Amino acid sequence: MDLRTAFGKRFHELVLESGRTHRDLAAELQANLHDVIRWDTGKNDYLPSVRLLCRMAGLFRCSVDYLLGRSDDEAVVELPPTEPQLAGRFRAFVYARGFTFARLAREADIHSTTLFYNWEKGKSLPQAELLCRVADALECSADELLAPARPGIF
């Protein structure tokens, strides 16, 4: 199952469980009402931004990986941040796993390392699809990449 389909199914389940209306969700997530409706009905052609995925995970008390269908485990040890925390720690995280940006780009099938430098400097955030490809290449969860740094852990 592709990422968009998996997300749509999970989002729909979580919306039903929460009992919230689309209007309430849009307001709480600071998202467009029509996007919320399309994600819930599986009619949206794109995934939410990583920033919005983090808000959703916090609201539904699940992991970003669960939302994207990358994990079936609903339990969350530490809630994801409401804002992704890649800037200033992405390079150390990648290097600690024995990768360089060039190797990561090859293994994640990303054509330019410039994206990684922009993520590291906080100039941009990854799209959800790219985040998942990087997490797969690094053999970690999307939540690990987005979580705030903890002492001794990149």
PDB file of N, CA and C in Angstrom, residues 83-135:
ATOM      1  N   GLU A  83       6.522  20.880  16.443  1.00  0.00           N
ATOM      2  CA  GLU A  83       7.352  21.401  15.363  1.00  0.00           C
ATOM      3  C   GLU A  83       8.507  20.425  15.138  1.00  0.00           C
ATOM      4  N   PRO A  84       8.746  20.017  13.905  1.00  0.00           N
ATOM      5  CA  PRO A  84       9.860  19.102  13.629  1.00  0.00           C
ATOM      6  C   PRO A  84      11.180  19.692  14.091  1.00  0.00           C
ATOM      7  N   GLN A  85      12.064  18.839  14.562  1.00  0.00           N
ATOM      8  CA  GLN A  85      13.327  19.295  15.128  1.00  0.00           C
ATOM      9  C   GLN A  85      14.527  18.760  14.346  1.00  0.00           C
ATOM     10  N   LEU A  86      14.605  19.042  13.069  1.00  0.00           N
ATOM     11  CA  LEU A  86      15.730  18.595  12.248  1.00  0.00           C
ATOM     12  C   LEU A  86      16.904  19.558  12.303  1.00  0.00           C
ATOM     13  N   ALA A  87      16.614  20.837  12.324  1.00  0.00           N
ATOM     14  CA  ALA A  87      17.659  21.860  12.232  1.00  0.00           C
ATOM     15  C   ALA A  87      18.673  21.712  13.362  1.00  0.00           C
ATOM     16  N   GLY A  88      19.932  21.785  12.967  1.00  0.00           N
ATOM     17  CA  GLY A  88      21.012  21.753  13.951  1.00  0.00           C
ATOM     18  C   GLY A  88      21.375  20.371  14.451  1.00  0.00           C
ATOM     19  N   ARG A  89      20.639  19.342  14.050  1.00  0.00           N
ATOM     20  CA  ARG A  89      20.975  18.000  14.534  1.00  0.00           C
ATOM     21  C   ARG A  89      20.937  16.936  13.451  1.00  0.00           C
ATOM     22  N   PHE A  90      20.457  17.275  12.277  1.00  0.00           N
ATOM     23  CA  PHE A  90      20.306  16.279  11.224  1.00  0.00           C
ATOM     24  C   PHE A  90      21.654  15.694  10.810  1.00  0.00           C
ATOM     25  N   ARG A  91      22.647  16.546  10.589  1.00  0.00           N
ATOM     26  CA  ARG A  91      23.967  16.060  10.167  1.00  0.00           C
ATOM     27  C   ARG A  91      24.548  15.102  11.208  1.00  0.00           C
ATOM     28  N   ALA A  92      24.490  15.467  12.478  1.00  0.00           N
ATOM     29  CA  ALA A  92      25.027  14.598  13.531  1.00  0.00           C
ATOM     30  C   ALA A  92      24.274  13.265  13.576  1.00  0.00           C
ATOM     31  N   PHE A  93      22.978  13.312  13.378  1.00  0.00           N
ATOM     32  CA  PHE A  93      22.152  12.098  13.369  1.00  0.00           C
ATOM     33  C   PHE A  93      22.597  11.178  12.229  1.00  0.00           C
ATOM     34  N   VAL A  94      22.785  11.751  11.042  1.00  0.00           N
ATOM     35  CA  VAL A  94      23.200  10.989   9.859  1.00  0.00           C
ATOM     36  C   VAL A  94      24.595  10.415  10.066  1.00  0.00           C
ATOM     37  N   TYR A  95      25.533  11.237  10.517  1.00  0.00           N
ATOM     38  CA  TYR A  95      26.918  10.791  10.698  1.00  0.00           C
ATOM     39  C   TYR A  95      27.027   9.732  11.791  1.00  0.00           C
ATOM     40  N   ALA A  96      26.217   9.846  12.835  1.00  0.00           N
ATOM     41  CA  ALA A  96      26.248   8.862  13.920  1.00  0.00           C
ATOM     42  C   ALA A  96      25.829   7.474  13.425  1.00  0.00           C
ATOM     43  N   ARG A  97      25.115   7.435  12.327  1.00  0.00           N
ATOM     44  CA  ARG A  97      24.692   6.157  11.747  1.00  0.00           C
ATOM     45  C   ARG A  97      25.651   5.686  10.657  1.00  0.00           C
ATOM     46  N   GLY A  98      26.789   6.345  10.550  1.00  0.00           N
ATOM     47  CA  GLY A  98      27.824   5.923   9.610  1.00  0.00           C
ATOM     48  C   GLY A  98      27.590   6.367   8.173  1.00  0.00           C
ATOM     49  N   PHE A  99      26.761   7.369   7.976  1.00  0.00           N
ATOM     50  CA  PHE A  99      26.468   7.867   6.637  1.00  0.00           C
ATOM     51  C   PHE A  99      27.095   9.234   6.437  1.00  0.00           C
ATOM     52  N   THR A 100      27.315   9.571   5.181  1.00  0.00           N
ATOM     53  CA  THR A 100      27.579  10.949   4.782  1.00  0.00           C
ATOM     54  C   THR A 100      26.320  11.402   4.035  1.00  0.00           C
ATOM     55  N   PHE A 101      26.214  12.683   3.767  1.00  0.00           N
ATOM     56  CA  PHE A 101      25.063  13.159   3.008  1.00  0.00           C
ATOM     57  C   PHE A 101      25.051  12.538   1.603  1.00  0.00           C
ATOM     58  N   ALA A 102      26.245  12.365   1.007  1.00  0.00           N
ATOM     59  CA  ALA A 102      26.316  11.785  -0.338  1.00  0.00           C
ATOM     60  C   ALA A 102      25.821  10.336  -0.336  1.00  0.00           C
ATOM     61  N   ARG A 103      26.258   9.555   0.638  1.00  0.00           N
ATOM     62  CA  ARG A 103      25.804   8.156   0.722  1.00  0.00           C
ATOM     63  C   ARG A 103      24.298   8.087   0.996  1.00  0.00           C
ATOM     64  N   LEU A 104      23.813   8.945   1.882  1.00  0.00           N
ATOM     65  CA  LEU A 104      22.390   8.957   2.196  1.00  0.00           C
ATOM     66  C   LEU A 104      21.569   9.311   0.957  1.00  0.00           C
ATOM     67  N   ALA A 105      22.033  10.277   0.185  1.00  0.00           N
ATOM     68  CA  ALA A 105      21.328  10.655  -1.038  1.00  0.00           C
ATOM     69  C   ALA A 105      21.242   9.467  -1.995  1.00  0.00           C
ATOM     70  N   ARG A 106      22.342   8.725  -2.147  1.00  0.00           N
ATOM     71  CA  ARG A 106      22.330   7.551  -3.026  1.00  0.00           C
ATOM     72  C   ARG A 106      21.357   6.496  -2.515  1.00  0.00           C
ATOM     73  N   GLU A 107      21.436   6.179  -1.235  1.00  0.00           N
ATOM     74  CA  GLU A 107      20.637   5.083  -0.687  1.00  0.00           C
ATOM     75  C   GLU A 107      19.156   5.442  -0.560  1.00  0.00           C
ATOM     76  N   ALA A 108      18.852   6.722  -0.415  1.00  0.00           N
ATOM     77  CA  ALA A 108      17.455   7.152  -0.310  1.00  0.00           C
ATOM     78  C   ALA A 108      16.900   7.573  -1.678  1.00  0.00           C
ATOM     79  N   ASP A 109      17.732   7.458  -2.727  1.00  0.00           N
ATOM     80  CA  ASP A 109      17.345   7.834  -4.079  1.00  0.00           C
ATOM     81  C   ASP A 109      16.866   9.292  -4.139  1.00  0.00           C
ATOM     82  N   ILE A 110      17.702  10.148  -3.559  1.00  0.00           N
ATOM     83  CA  ILE A 110      17.462  11.597  -3.588  1.00  0.00           C
ATOM     84  C   ILE A 110      18.602  12.193  -4.404  1.00  0.00           C
ATOM     85  N   HIS A 111      18.264  12.994  -5.389  1.00  0.00           N
ATOM     86  CA  HIS A 111      19.243  13.398  -6.388  1.00  0.00           C
ATOM     87  C   HIS A 111      20.179  14.518  -5.986  1.00  0.00           C
ATOM     88  N   SER A 112      19.949  15.157  -4.854  1.00  0.00           N
ATOM     89  CA  SER A 112      20.812  16.263  -4.457  1.00  0.00           C
ATOM     90  C   SER A 112      20.956  16.303  -2.935  1.00  0.00           C
ATOM     91  N   THR A 113      22.174  16.520  -2.489  1.00  0.00           N
ATOM     92  CA  THR A 113      22.405  16.650  -1.046  1.00  0.00           C
ATOM     93  C   THR A 113      22.014  18.033  -0.540  1.00  0.00           C
ATOM     94  N   THR A 114      21.724  18.959  -1.440  1.00  0.00           N
ATOM     95  CA  THR A 114      21.342  20.315  -1.037  1.00  0.00           C
ATOM     96  C   THR A 114      20.149  20.291  -0.085  1.00  0.00           C
ATOM     97  N   LEU A 115      19.202  19.384  -0.320  1.00  0.00           N
ATOM     98  CA  LEU A 115      18.052  19.260   0.584  1.00  0.00           C
ATOM     99  C   LEU A 115      18.510  19.034   2.013  1.00  0.00           C
ATOM    100  N   PHE A 116      19.489  18.147   2.169  1.00  0.00           N
ATOM    101  CA  PHE A 116      19.959  17.812   3.512  1.00  0.00           C
ATOM    102  C   PHE A 116      20.580  19.019   4.202  1.00  0.00           C
ATOM    103  N   TYR A 117      21.350  19.793   3.467  1.00  0.00           N
ATOM    104  CA  TYR A 117      21.947  21.002   4.048  1.00  0.00           C
ATOM    105  C   TYR A 117      20.862  22.000   4.447  1.00  0.00           C
ATOM    106  N   ASN A 118      19.824  22.104   3.633  1.00  0.00           N
ATOM    107  CA  ASN A 118      18.716  23.001   3.967  1.00  0.00           C
ATOM    108  C   ASN A 118      17.963  22.518   5.207  1.00  0.00           C
ATOM    109  N   TRP A 119      17.781  21.206   5.342  1.00  0.00           N
ATOM    110  CA  TRP A 119      17.127  20.662   6.539  1.00  0.00           C
ATOM    111  C   TRP A 119      17.984  20.942   7.765  1.00  0.00           C
ATOM    112  N   GLU A 120      19.277  20.727   7.626  1.00  0.00           N
ATOM    113  CA  GLU A 120      20.203  20.936   8.745  1.00  0.00           C
ATOM    114  C   GLU A 120      20.205  22.389   9.200  1.00  0.00           C
ATOM    115  N   LYS A 121      20.104  23.308   8.265  1.00  0.00           N
ATOM    116  CA  LYS A 121      20.162  24.737   8.596  1.00  0.00           C
ATOM    117  C   LYS A 121      18.790  25.322   8.925  1.00  0.00           C
ATOM    118  N   GLY A 122      17.754  24.500   8.844  1.00  0.00           N
ATOM    119  CA  GLY A 122      16.413  24.982   9.158  1.00  0.00           C
ATOM    120  C   GLY A 122      15.787  25.819   8.055  1.00  0.00           C
ATOM    121  N   LYS A 123      16.346  25.753   6.850  1.00  0.00           N
ATOM    122  CA  LYS A 123      15.807  26.531   5.734  1.00  0.00           C
ATOM    123  C   LYS A 123      14.561  25.894   5.141  1.00  0.00           C
ATOM    124  N   SER A 124      14.425  24.595   5.303  1.00  0.00           N
ATOM    125  CA  SER A 124      13.245  23.901   4.796  1.00  0.00           C
ATOM    126  C   SER A 124      13.040  22.614   5.588  1.00  0.00           C
ATOM    127  N   LEU A 125      11.883  22.027   5.409  1.00  0.00           N
ATOM    128  CA  LEU A 125      11.560  20.735   6.017  1.00  0.00           C
ATOM    129  C   LEU A 125      11.327  19.736   4.891  1.00  0.00           C
ATOM    130  N   PRO A 126      11.572  18.469   5.165  1.00  0.00           N
ATOM    131  CA  PRO A 126      11.351  17.474   4.110  1.00  0.00           C
ATOM    132  C   PRO A 126       9.867  17.273   3.824  1.00  0.00           C
ATOM    133  N   GLN A 127       9.565  16.847   2.618  1.00  0.00           N
ATOM    134  CA  GLN A 127       8.229  16.367   2.312  1.00  0.00           C
ATOM    135  C   GLN A 127       8.110  14.998   2.975  1.00  0.00           C
ATOM    136  N   ALA A 128       6.901  14.582   3.268  1.00  0.00           N
ATOM    137  CA  ALA A 128       6.687  13.318   3.980  1.00  0.00           C
ATOM    138  C   ALA A 128       7.311  12.129   3.246  1.00  0.00           C
ATOM    139  N   GLU A 129       7.179  12.094   1.927  1.00  0.00           N
ATOM    140  CA  GLU A 129       7.745  10.975   1.160  1.00  0.00           C
ATOM    141  C   GLU A 129       9.262  10.919   1.308  1.00  0.00           C
ATOM    142  N   LEU A 130       9.914  12.074   1.241  1.00  0.00           N
ATOM    143  CA  LEU A 130      11.370  12.109   1.387  1.00  0.00           C
ATOM    144  C   LEU A 130      11.793  11.745   2.801  1.00  0.00           C
ATOM    145  N   LEU A 131      11.050  12.222   3.778  1.00  0.00           N
ATOM    146  CA  LEU A 131      11.335  11.876   5.164  1.00  0.00           C
ATOM    147  C   LEU A 131      11.319  10.355   5.336  1.00  0.00           C
ATOM    148  N   CYS A 132      10.344   9.688   4.757  1.00  0.00           N
ATOM    149  CA  CYS A 132      10.231   8.229   4.876  1.00  0.00           C
ATOM    150  C   CYS A 132      11.372   7.515   4.160  1.00  0.00           C
ATOM    151  N   ARG A 133      11.767   8.014   2.998  1.00  0.00           N
ATOM    152  CA  ARG A 133      12.893   7.391   2.283  1.00  0.00           C
ATOM    153  C   ARG A 133      14.191   7.542   3.068  1.00  0.00           C
ATOM    154  N   VAL A 134      14.386   8.705   3.679  1.00  0.00           N
ATOM    155  CA  VAL A 134      15.582   8.915   4.502  1.00  0.00           C
ATOM    156  C   VAL A 134      15.539   8.016   5.738  1.00  0.00           C
ATOM    157  N   ALA A 135      14.393   7.932   6.388  1.00  0.00           N
ATOM    158  CA  ALA A 135      14.254   7.058   7.565  1.00  0.00           C
ATOM    159  C   ALA A 135      14.531   5.609   7.192  1.00  0.00           C
TER     160      ALA A 135
END
